[in-house]
GROMACS .gro file of C-alpha atoms in nm:
model
  326
    1MET     CA    1   2.698  -2.027   4.956
    2ARG     CA    2   2.925  -1.733   5.043
    3THR     CA    3   3.066  -1.484   4.794
    4SER     CA    4   3.341  -1.229   4.822
    5HIS     CA    5   3.420  -0.927   4.610
    6LEU     CA    6   3.750  -0.837   4.449
    7THR     CA    7   3.903  -0.496   4.497
    8ASN     CA    8   3.851  -0.411   4.130
    9GLY     CA    9   3.477  -0.455   4.163
   10GLN     CA   10   3.456  -0.796   4.000
   11THR     CA   11   3.275  -1.072   4.183
   12ALA     CA   12   3.503  -1.348   4.307
   13ARG     CA   13   3.439  -1.717   4.274
   14PRO     CA   14   3.200  -1.852   4.542
   15GLN     CA   15   3.361  -2.044   4.822
   16GLU     CA   16   3.303  -2.417   4.788
   17ASP     CA   17   3.259  -2.477   5.161
   18GLY     CA   18   2.981  -2.223   5.207
   19PRO     CA   19   2.649  -2.335   5.355
   20GLU     CA   20   2.387  -2.460   5.113
   21VAL     CA   21   2.060  -2.279   5.072
   22PRO     CA   22   1.799  -2.444   5.296
   23ALA     CA   23   1.558  -2.668   5.112
   24ALA     CA   24   1.270  -2.446   5.215
   25ASP     CA   25   1.428  -2.154   5.026
   26VAL     CA   26   1.455  -2.349   4.703
   27GLU     CA   27   1.154  -2.320   4.475
   28GLN     CA   28   1.009  -2.668   4.461
   29ARG     CA   29   0.956  -2.816   4.117
   30PRO     CA   30   0.633  -3.009   4.057
   31GLY     CA   31   0.642  -3.387   4.095
   32GLY     CA   32   0.832  -3.621   4.318
   33TRP     CA   33   1.190  -3.595   4.440
   34PHE     CA   34   1.335  -3.775   4.137
   35MET     CA   35   1.150  -3.559   3.887
   36ARG     CA   36   1.254  -3.240   4.070
   37ARG     CA   37   1.616  -3.347   4.073
   38ALA     CA   38   1.607  -3.458   3.709
   39GLY     CA   39   1.447  -3.128   3.612
   40ALA     CA   40   1.720  -2.939   3.793
   41TYR     CA   41   1.993  -3.120   3.600
   42VAL     CA   42   1.809  -3.063   3.272
   43ALA     CA   43   1.791  -2.693   3.359
   44LEU     CA   44   2.170  -2.690   3.392
   45THR     CA   45   2.198  -2.767   3.020
   46LYS     CA   46   1.990  -2.462   2.914
   47PRO     CA   47   1.764  -2.664   2.679
   48ARG     CA   48   1.616  -2.355   2.509
   49VAL     CA   49   1.964  -2.247   2.402
   50ILE     CA   50   2.035  -2.598   2.270
   51GLU     CA   51   1.719  -2.585   2.057
   52LEU     CA   52   1.845  -2.283   1.864
   53LEU     CA   53   2.187  -2.439   1.812
   54LEU     CA   54   2.036  -2.759   1.671
   55VAL     CA   55   1.809  -2.563   1.437
   56THR     CA   56   2.121  -2.463   1.243
   57THR     CA   57   2.277  -2.810   1.245
   58VAL     CA   58   2.025  -3.007   1.039
   59PRO     CA   59   2.006  -2.761   0.744
   60THR     CA   60   2.386  -2.749   0.744
   61MET     CA   61   2.399  -3.128   0.720
   62ILE     CA   62   2.148  -3.127   0.435
   63LEU     CA   63   2.355  -2.871   0.245
   64ALA     CA   64   2.677  -3.062   0.309
   65ALA     CA   65   2.519  -3.385   0.181
   66ASP     CA   66   2.350  -3.207  -0.111
   67GLY     CA   67   2.041  -3.394  -0.008
   68LEU     CA   68   1.900  -3.569   0.296
   69PRO     CA   69   2.168  -3.743   0.505
   70SER     CA   70   2.087  -4.076   0.663
   71PHE     CA   71   1.837  -4.054   0.945
   72TRP     CA   72   2.086  -4.227   1.175
   73LEU     CA   73   2.357  -3.968   1.104
   74ILE     CA   74   2.120  -3.680   1.175
   75VAL     CA   75   1.997  -3.833   1.501
   76THR     CA   76   2.344  -3.925   1.627
   77THR     CA   77   2.483  -3.581   1.541
   78LEU     CA   78   2.196  -3.410   1.723
   79ILE     CA   79   2.242  -3.634   2.027
   80GLY     CA   80   2.614  -3.559   2.042
   81GLY     CA   81   2.559  -3.188   1.978
   82ALA     CA   82   2.293  -3.162   2.247
   83GLY     CA   83   2.520  -3.338   2.496
   84ALA     CA   84   2.818  -3.115   2.417
   85ALA     CA   85   2.612  -2.795   2.432
   86GLY     CA   86   2.452  -2.911   2.756
   87SER     CA   87   2.794  -2.979   2.906
   88ALA     CA   88   2.924  -2.635   2.807
   89ASN     CA   89   2.614  -2.467   2.950
   90ALA     CA   90   2.644  -2.661   3.276
   91PHE     CA   91   3.010  -2.558   3.307
   92ASN     CA   92   2.896  -2.200   3.244
   93MET     CA   93   2.641  -2.217   3.526
   94TRP     CA   94   2.897  -2.376   3.758
   95TRP     CA   95   3.150  -2.098   3.700
   96ASP     CA   96   2.894  -1.816   3.701
   97ARG     CA   97   2.692  -1.927   4.003
   98ASP     CA   98   2.808  -1.623   4.200
   99ILE     CA   99   2.675  -1.371   3.949
  100ASP     CA  100   2.367  -1.585   3.886
  101GLN     CA  101   2.276  -1.529   4.251
  102VAL     CA  102   2.288  -1.152   4.195
  103MET     CA  103   2.092  -1.132   3.869
  104ASN     CA  104   1.713  -1.152   3.884
  105ARG     CA  105   1.705  -1.334   3.549
  106THR     CA  106   1.924  -1.617   3.674
  107LYS     CA  107   1.883  -1.632   4.051
  108LYS     CA  108   1.654  -1.938   4.033
  109ARG     CA  109   1.907  -2.151   3.845
  110PRO     CA  110   1.980  -2.478   4.031
  111LEU     CA  111   2.338  -2.391   4.126
  112ALA     CA  112   2.242  -2.041   4.234
  113THR     CA  113   1.968  -2.167   4.467
  114GLY     CA  114   2.167  -2.458   4.604
  115GLU     CA  115   1.928  -2.716   4.462
  116ILE     CA  116   2.239  -2.872   4.305
  117THR     CA  117   2.575  -2.843   4.481
  118PRO     CA  118   2.876  -2.697   4.296
  119ARG     CA  119   3.058  -3.031   4.313
  120ALA     CA  120   2.761  -3.220   4.170
  121GLY     CA  121   2.721  -2.960   3.895
  122LEU     CA  122   3.089  -2.985   3.801
  123VAL     CA  123   3.078  -3.365   3.793
  124PHE     CA  124   2.762  -3.359   3.581
  125ALA     CA  125   2.912  -3.112   3.331
  126SER     CA  126   3.235  -3.313   3.307
  127ILE     CA  127   3.067  -3.649   3.254
  128LEU     CA  128   2.826  -3.508   2.997
  129GLY     CA  129   3.114  -3.347   2.808
  130LEU     CA  130   3.327  -3.662   2.807
  131LEU     CA  131   3.033  -3.873   2.693
  132SER     CA  132   2.955  -3.637   2.407
  133LEU     CA  133   3.318  -3.638   2.289
  134ALA     CA  134   3.334  -4.017   2.307
  135TRP     CA  135   3.005  -4.034   2.118
  136PHE     CA  136   3.136  -3.823   1.830
  137ALA     CA  137   3.464  -4.015   1.817
  138LEU     CA  138   3.307  -4.362   1.821
  139VAL     CA  139   2.979  -4.309   1.638
  140ILE     CA  140   3.046  -4.026   1.390
  141ASN     CA  141   3.407  -3.925   1.314
  142TRP     CA  142   3.716  -3.773   1.470
  143ALA     CA  143   3.686  -3.442   1.285
  144ALA     CA  144   3.348  -3.379   1.445
  145MET     CA  145   3.488  -3.482   1.782
  146TRP     CA  146   3.777  -3.233   1.768
  147LEU     CA  147   3.547  -2.955   1.657
  148THR     CA  148   3.313  -3.040   1.946
  149LEU     CA  149   3.601  -3.025   2.191
  150GLY     CA  150   3.698  -2.687   2.046
  151ALA     CA  151   3.343  -2.558   2.091
  152ILE     CA  152   3.333  -2.662   2.458
  153VAL     CA  153   3.676  -2.511   2.532
  154ILE     CA  154   3.594  -2.183   2.354
  155TYR     CA  155   3.268  -2.140   2.542
  156VAL     CA  156   3.382  -2.254   2.885
  157VAL     CA  157   3.738  -2.119   2.895
  158GLY     CA  158   3.738  -1.849   2.629
  159TYR     CA  159   3.402  -1.690   2.695
  160THR     CA  160   3.290  -1.788   3.046
  161MET     CA  161   3.621  -1.783   3.233
  162ILE     CA  162   3.824  -1.522   3.041
  163LEU     CA  163   3.613  -1.283   2.833
  164LYS     CA  164   3.276  -1.247   3.002
  165ARG     CA  165   3.395  -1.051   3.306
  166ARG     CA  166   3.677  -0.862   3.133
  167THR     CA  167   3.565  -0.706   2.805
  168PRO     CA  168   3.251  -0.551   2.651
  169GLN     CA  169   3.327  -0.754   2.338
  170ASN     CA  170   3.279  -1.077   2.533
  171ILE     CA  171   2.978  -1.196   2.337
  172VAL     CA  172   3.145  -1.121   2.003
  173TRP     CA  173   3.443  -1.351   2.044
  174GLY     CA  174   3.272  -1.586   2.285
  175GLY     CA  175   3.000  -1.624   2.024
  176ILE     CA  176   3.241  -1.834   1.817
  177ALA     CA  177   3.128  -2.130   2.025
  178GLY     CA  178   2.772  -2.074   1.908
  179CYS     CA  179   2.892  -2.093   1.547
  180MET     CA  180   3.057  -2.431   1.591
  181PRO     CA  181   2.742  -2.645   1.537
  182VAL     CA  182   2.756  -2.566   1.164
  183PHE     CA  183   3.118  -2.683   1.150
  184ILE     CA  184   3.029  -2.995   1.350
  185GLY     CA  185   2.728  -3.070   1.133
  186TRP     CA  186   2.930  -3.022   0.814
  187ALA     CA  187   3.216  -3.239   0.940
  188SER     CA  188   2.974  -3.510   1.050
  189VAL     CA  189   2.863  -3.547   0.688
  190THR     CA  190   3.187  -3.486   0.496
  191GLY     CA  191   3.463  -3.552   0.748
  192GLY     CA  192   3.603  -3.203   0.688
  193LEU     CA  193   3.513  -2.838   0.621
  194SER     CA  194   3.467  -2.614   0.318
  195TRP     CA  195   3.429  -2.249   0.221
  196ALA     CA  196   3.051  -2.292   0.228
  197ALA     CA  197   3.076  -2.407   0.590
  198LEU     CA  198   3.283  -2.098   0.665
  199ALA     CA  199   3.010  -1.876   0.517
  200LEU     CA  200   2.751  -2.043   0.741
  201PHE     CA  201   2.987  -1.990   1.034
  202GLY     CA  202   3.013  -1.620   0.941
  203ILE     CA  203   2.636  -1.580   0.932
  204ILE     CA  204   2.600  -1.695   1.292
  205PHE     CA  205   2.915  -1.513   1.407
  206PHE     CA  206   2.789  -1.174   1.287
  207TRP     CA  207   2.431  -1.254   1.389
  208THR     CA  208   2.527  -1.312   1.754
  209PRO     CA  209   2.583  -0.948   1.866
  210PRO     CA  210   2.257  -0.808   1.723
  211HIS     CA  211   2.084  -1.112   1.872
  212TYR     CA  212   2.229  -1.098   2.223
  213TRP     CA  213   2.285  -0.727   2.285
  214PRO     CA  214   1.910  -0.644   2.281
  215LEU     CA  215   1.866  -0.902   2.558
  216SER     CA  216   2.158  -0.741   2.742
  217ILE     CA  217   1.984  -0.404   2.714
  218LYS     CA  218   1.671  -0.543   2.878
  219PHE     CA  219   1.875  -0.689   3.165
  220LYS     CA  220   2.129  -0.408   3.181
  221LYS     CA  221   2.074  -0.350   3.553
  222ASP     CA  222   2.128  -0.719   3.624
  223TYR     CA  223   2.461  -0.724   3.443
  224ALA     CA  224   2.568  -0.399   3.609
  225ALA     CA  225   2.485  -0.538   3.954
  226ALA     CA  226   2.694  -0.846   3.876
  227ASN     CA  227   2.986  -0.635   3.742
  228VAL     CA  228   2.966  -0.798   3.399
  229PRO     CA  229   3.078  -0.540   3.139
  230MET     CA  230   2.833  -0.622   2.861
  231LEU     CA  231   2.846  -0.352   2.593
  232PRO     CA  232   2.500  -0.212   2.685
  233VAL     CA  233   2.628  -0.168   3.044
  234VAL     CA  234   2.940   0.031   2.956
  235SER     CA  235   2.809   0.216   2.646
  236ASP     CA  236   2.494   0.409   2.559
  237ASP     CA  237   2.214   0.268   2.348
  238LYS     CA  238   2.322   0.469   2.043
  239ARG     CA  239   2.661   0.298   2.022
  240VAL     CA  240   2.512  -0.045   2.086
  241ALA     CA  241   2.249   0.001   1.815
  242ALA     CA  242   2.509   0.138   1.571
  243GLU     CA  243   2.732  -0.166   1.621
  244MET     CA  244   2.430  -0.393   1.577
  245VAL     CA  245   2.368  -0.233   1.237
  246GLY     CA  246   2.729  -0.293   1.137
  247TYR     CA  247   2.725  -0.658   1.240
  248THR     CA  248   2.392  -0.710   1.063
  249ILE     CA  249   2.536  -0.580   0.736
  250ALA     CA  250   2.828  -0.823   0.769
  251MET     CA  251   2.581  -1.103   0.845
  252ILE     CA  252   2.383  -1.029   0.529
  253ALA     CA  253   2.702  -1.028   0.324
  254CYS     CA  254   2.790  -1.377   0.451
  255SER     CA  255   2.439  -1.503   0.376
  256LEU     CA  256   2.467  -1.381   0.017
  257LEU     CA  257   2.822  -1.512  -0.017
  258LEU     CA  258   2.681  -1.858   0.046
  259THR     CA  259   2.515  -1.848  -0.298
  260PRO     CA  260   2.834  -1.875  -0.507
  261LEU     CA  261   3.020  -2.084  -0.249
  262ALA     CA  262   2.751  -2.350  -0.214
  263GLY     CA  263   2.577  -2.315  -0.550
  264MET     CA  264   2.250  -2.194  -0.400
  265SER     CA  265   1.962  -2.108  -0.633
  266TRP     CA  266   1.803  -1.771  -0.692
  267VAL     CA  267   1.524  -1.872  -0.451
  268TYR     CA  268   1.761  -1.887  -0.156
  269THR     CA  269   1.931  -1.566  -0.270
  270VAL     CA  270   1.602  -1.376  -0.280
  271VAL     CA  271   1.493  -1.514   0.057
  272ALA     CA  272   1.828  -1.428   0.214
  273ALA     CA  273   1.814  -1.075   0.073
  274VAL     CA  274   1.454  -1.016   0.189
  275LEU     CA  275   1.514  -1.159   0.537
  276GLY     CA  276   1.838  -0.967   0.567
  277GLY     CA  277   1.675  -0.643   0.455
  278TRP     CA  278   1.392  -0.690   0.702
  279PHE     CA  279   1.625  -0.755   0.996
  280LEU     CA  280   1.857  -0.472   0.893
  281TRP     CA  281   1.564  -0.234   0.891
  282SER     CA  282   1.467  -0.344   1.243
  283THR     CA  283   1.818  -0.263   1.371
  284ILE     CA  284   1.823   0.070   1.186
  285ALA     CA  285   1.482   0.157   1.334
  286MET     CA  286   1.621   0.076   1.678
  287LEU     CA  287   1.920   0.301   1.611
  288ARG     CA  288   1.693   0.586   1.504
  289ARG     CA  289   1.491   0.551   1.823
  290ALA     CA  290   1.812   0.547   2.028
  291GLN     CA  291   1.923   0.866   1.853
  292GLY     CA  292   1.588   1.031   1.918
  293LYS     CA  293   1.511   1.055   1.545
  294ALA     CA  294   1.205   0.832   1.575
  295GLU     CA  295   0.936   0.815   1.838
  296GLY     CA  296   0.856   0.519   2.057
  297LYS     CA  297   1.035   0.289   2.296
  298LEU     CA  298   1.373   0.144   2.204
  299GLY     CA  299   1.215  -0.191   2.115
  300ALA     CA  300   1.521  -0.399   2.197
  301MET     CA  301   1.327  -0.718   2.270
  302LYS     CA  302   1.141  -0.687   1.942
  303VAL     CA  303   1.479  -0.699   1.768
  304PHE     CA  304   1.583  -0.993   1.988
  305HIS     CA  305   1.280  -1.200   1.890
  306GLY     CA  306   1.321  -1.089   1.529
  307SER     CA  307   1.676  -1.220   1.527
  308ILE     CA  308   1.554  -1.569   1.618
  309THR     CA  309   1.293  -1.556   1.343
  310TYR     CA  310   1.557  -1.441   1.094
  311LEU     CA  311   1.804  -1.719   1.169
  312SER     CA  312   1.538  -1.991   1.177
  313LEU     CA  313   1.385  -1.890   0.843
  314LEU     CA  314   1.724  -1.843   0.677
  315PHE     CA  315   1.837  -2.194   0.768
  316VAL     CA  316   1.500  -2.335   0.659
  317ALA     CA  317   1.570  -2.169   0.323
  318VAL     CA  318   1.914  -2.332   0.316
  319ALA     CA  319   1.759  -2.675   0.365
  320VAL     CA  320   1.471  -2.626   0.120
  321ASP     CA  321   1.695  -2.487  -0.154
  322VAL     CA  322   1.887  -2.815  -0.175
  323PHE     CA  323   1.573  -2.998  -0.292
  324LEU     CA  324   1.463  -2.746  -0.556
  325PRO     CA  325   1.476  -2.886  -0.911
  326PHE     CA  326   1.665  -2.584  -1.046
   0.00000   0.00000   0.00000
C-alpha cells in the first residue's frame, strides 16, 4: 500500500491500487484461516473501546426506567450499540490506515498490515453500520436509530475525517460521539431525552480529554510522526495537565448536577463527590509534576487508567442508586 505526503506535512490518503503487504509480512493469528480472518474483522471494530461505551449504556437505561428495564430491551440495545460502535471504529481504521502504518501502536491493525484490503474494510464497516441502524429502527425505536446515526456520522466524518488531522482540540469535539451511548440508551427506554440524560452526556464529554490526553502523551512520538496534532504533540505537558484539571472540574459539576435532575439519593452524591475528588487530585498531582513542583515521573498512564476506574464506578453508582429504598 503506497502513501504520499501533502505539502503541508499532513499524510495523504493511501492509494487504493497500491500493492498489498505479502502474506509472510502479516503477523499470523493463531488458528485456521477462517479464525484468523474472523479475528481480523473483529479487530476492526476495536472491541475494547466498545466495552467501555457499553458500560455506560446499561446504567443509563436503568436510570431512565427508574428500575430494571426488560432483559430483551437491554440485550437488543447492547447488540445495536456494539454494531454501531464497531462500524464507526472500522470506518476510522479504513480512513486512518495511512497513519496507522506509521504509528507503532497501530501498525499491526488489519488494514495497516494488508491482512484486510481497504475495499473489504469499507464494505464491512458499511454493512455493519446499516445493519445496526436497521436493528434500532425495527427492534427498538426510531429515536434511538437517529441518535445512532448521529453518533456514527460525528465520529467518522466529524472526528476522523475533519478534526483529527486539523486541530489539537480534535478529541474534545470528536468525543461527542463517545457520549452518544447514554443518549441512545435513554432513548431506547423512553423514546426521547431529558435533562438527566444531558447531565450524563456532560459527564462523559468532559471526562474524555483527561481520559485520552494521558494516552496521547505516552504515544506523543507516534502522533508526531503521523502529523496528527494531538494537544500533547503541539503543547507542553504543563498546558495539557492544566486543561485536564479544568475539564475534570466540569466533569465533577455534571456528576453532581445529576442529583437534582434525576432525583439521585445522598449515596450517589457522596460517591460522585468522593470519586470526583480522587480523580481531580490525580490530575492536579500530574500538573504539579509537569510544573516541577513535585518529584517523580509525569504519571500520565496512571491518570489514564484512573479515568477508566472513575467512569466505571460512577456509572455503577448510578445503577445501584436506583434500587436504594430511600
